[in-house]
Amino acid sequence: MSITGLYYLKKPGLDYEKTTQALEMLLIDRKNEFRELSEVLLKIPNSMEIVPNFEHFILNFCLEVDESFKTWSGQMELSVNSPLKALTIMRQLSRDKTTMNQLAHLLNLSYTLADEFKEIYRRLS
């Protein structure tokens, strides 16, 4: 199964065509941000050429950060997996980082990409 298939299994309720269109529109302006996150998460320089559909993986991660923030800020109730999800996100983003500012930058980047994707998706409806 490809990364794309995993993405759609994790996010039911999103229409395939609208998701693809919204992602393509987001990539027009945010390709560099996707590249930055892919280098951190996938640990592959120039992963755009090597990993097919890496954008779906990065977008899925960003949506997980967005969902986790709602839990951290008290907008959603804690689930059984909330602590593990938070620790996993922090560990993935903080590898090889030396300051909290670098981690905060990546969290903000992930949150912003998810927020912009959701807005584009909403406007396509």
Coordinates of C-alpha atoms in Angstrom, one line a residue:
M1 CA 0.0 0.0 0.0
S2 CA 1.3 3.5 -0.8
I3 CA 1.6 6.4 1.5
T4 CA -1.4 7.9 -0.3
G5 CA -3.5 4.9 0.7
L6 CA -2.5 5.2 4.4
Y7 CA -3.4 8.9 4.3
Y8 CA -6.9 8.3 3.2
L9 CA -7.4 5.4 5.6
K10 CA -6.4 7.7 8.5
K11 CA -8.6 10.6 7.4
P12 CA -12.0 9.3 6.5
G13 CA -14.6 11.9 5.5
L14 CA -12.3 13.7 3.2
D15 CA -13.2 13.5 -0.5
Y16 CA -10.4 12.2 -2.6
E17 CA -10.8 14.6 -5.5
K18 CA -11.2 17.7 -3.3
T19 CA -8.2 16.6 -1.1
T20 CA -6.0 16.2 -4.1
Q21 CA -7.1 19.5 -5.6
A22 CA -6.6 21.3 -2.2
L23 CA -3.2 19.8 -1.8
E24 CA -2.1 20.8 -5.3
M25 CA -3.3 24.4 -4.6
L26 CA -1.4 24.5 -1.3
L27 CA 1.7 23.2 -2.9
I28 CA 1.8 26.1 -5.4
D29 CA 2.7 28.5 -2.5
R30 CA 4.0 26.2 0.1
K31 CA 6.4 23.8 -1.7
N32 CA 9.4 25.0 0.3
E33 CA 7.7 24.4 3.6
F34 CA 6.7 20.8 2.5
R35 CA 10.4 20.3 1.5
E36 CA 11.6 21.5 4.9
L37 CA 9.3 19.2 6.8
S38 CA 10.1 16.3 4.5
E39 CA 13.8 16.6 5.2
V40 CA 13.2 16.6 8.9
L41 CA 10.6 13.8 9.0
L42 CA 11.8 11.5 6.2
K43 CA 15.5 12.3 6.7
I44 CA 16.1 12.2 3.0
P45 CA 17.5 15.3 1.2
N46 CA 15.6 16.1 -2.0
S47 CA 12.9 13.6 -0.9
M48 CA 10.6 15.3 -3.5
E49 CA 12.4 13.3 -6.3
I50 CA 12.9 10.1 -4.3
V51 CA 9.7 9.5 -2.3
P52 CA 6.5 9.3 -4.4
N53 CA 3.5 11.1 -2.8
F54 CA 5.6 12.5 0.1
E55 CA 3.2 15.4 0.1
H56 CA 0.4 13.2 1.4
F57 CA 2.6 11.9 4.2
I58 CA 3.6 15.5 5.2
L59 CA 0.1 16.7 5.1
N60 CA -1.1 13.8 7.2
F61 CA 1.6 14.7 9.8
C62 CA 0.5 18.3 9.7
L63 CA -3.1 17.4 10.3
E64 CA -2.0 15.2 13.3
V65 CA -0.2 18.2 14.7
D66 CA -3.3 20.3 14.3
E67 CA -5.5 17.7 16.0
S68 CA -2.9 17.3 18.8
F69 CA -2.9 21.1 19.4
K70 CA -6.6 21.0 20.0
T71 CA -6.0 18.4 22.7
W72 CA -3.1 20.3 24.2
S73 CA -5.1 23.5 24.3
G74 CA -8.2 21.9 25.8
Q75 CA -10.5 22.2 22.8
M76 CA -10.8 18.4 22.6
E77 CA -10.9 15.8 25.3
L78 CA -7.9 13.6 25.9
S79 CA -7.9 10.3 24.2
V80 CA -6.1 7.1 25.2
N81 CA -3.4 7.8 22.5
S82 CA -3.0 11.5 23.2
P83 CA 0.2 11.3 25.3
L84 CA 1.9 8.8 22.9
K85 CA 0.9 11.0 19.9
A86 CA 2.3 14.1 21.5
L87 CA 5.6 12.4 22.4
T88 CA 5.9 10.9 18.9
I89 CA 5.3 14.3 17.3
M90 CA 7.9 15.9 19.5
R91 CA 10.5 13.2 18.9
Q92 CA 10.0 13.3 15.2
L93 CA 10.4 17.0 14.9
S94 CA 13.2 17.5 17.5
R95 CA 15.7 15.0 16.0
D96 CA 19.1 16.8 15.5
K97 CA 17.7 20.1 16.8
T98 CA 19.6 22.1 19.4
T99 CA 17.1 24.6 20.6
M100 CA 13.4 24.9 21.4
N101 CA 13.1 27.7 18.9
Q102 CA 13.9 25.2 16.1
L103 CA 11.3 22.8 17.4
A104 CA 8.7 25.6 17.8
H105 CA 9.4 26.7 14.2
L106 CA 8.6 23.2 12.9
L107 CA 5.5 22.9 15.0
N108 CA 4.3 26.3 13.8
L109 CA 5.0 25.3 10.2
S110 CA 3.1 22.1 10.6
Y111 CA 0.1 23.8 12.2
T112 CA 0.0 26.6 9.6
L113 CA 0.1 24.1 6.7
A114 CA -2.8 22.1 8.2
D115 CA -4.7 25.2 8.8
E116 CA -4.2 26.5 5.2
F117 CA -5.1 23.1 3.8
K118 CA -8.4 23.0 5.8
E119 CA -9.3 26.4 4.6
I120 CA -8.6 25.6 1.0
Y121 CA -10.6 22.3 1.4
R122 CA -13.5 24.2 3.0
R123 CA -13.6 26.7 0.1
L124 CA -13.7 24.0 -2.5
S125 CA -16.9 22.6 -0.9

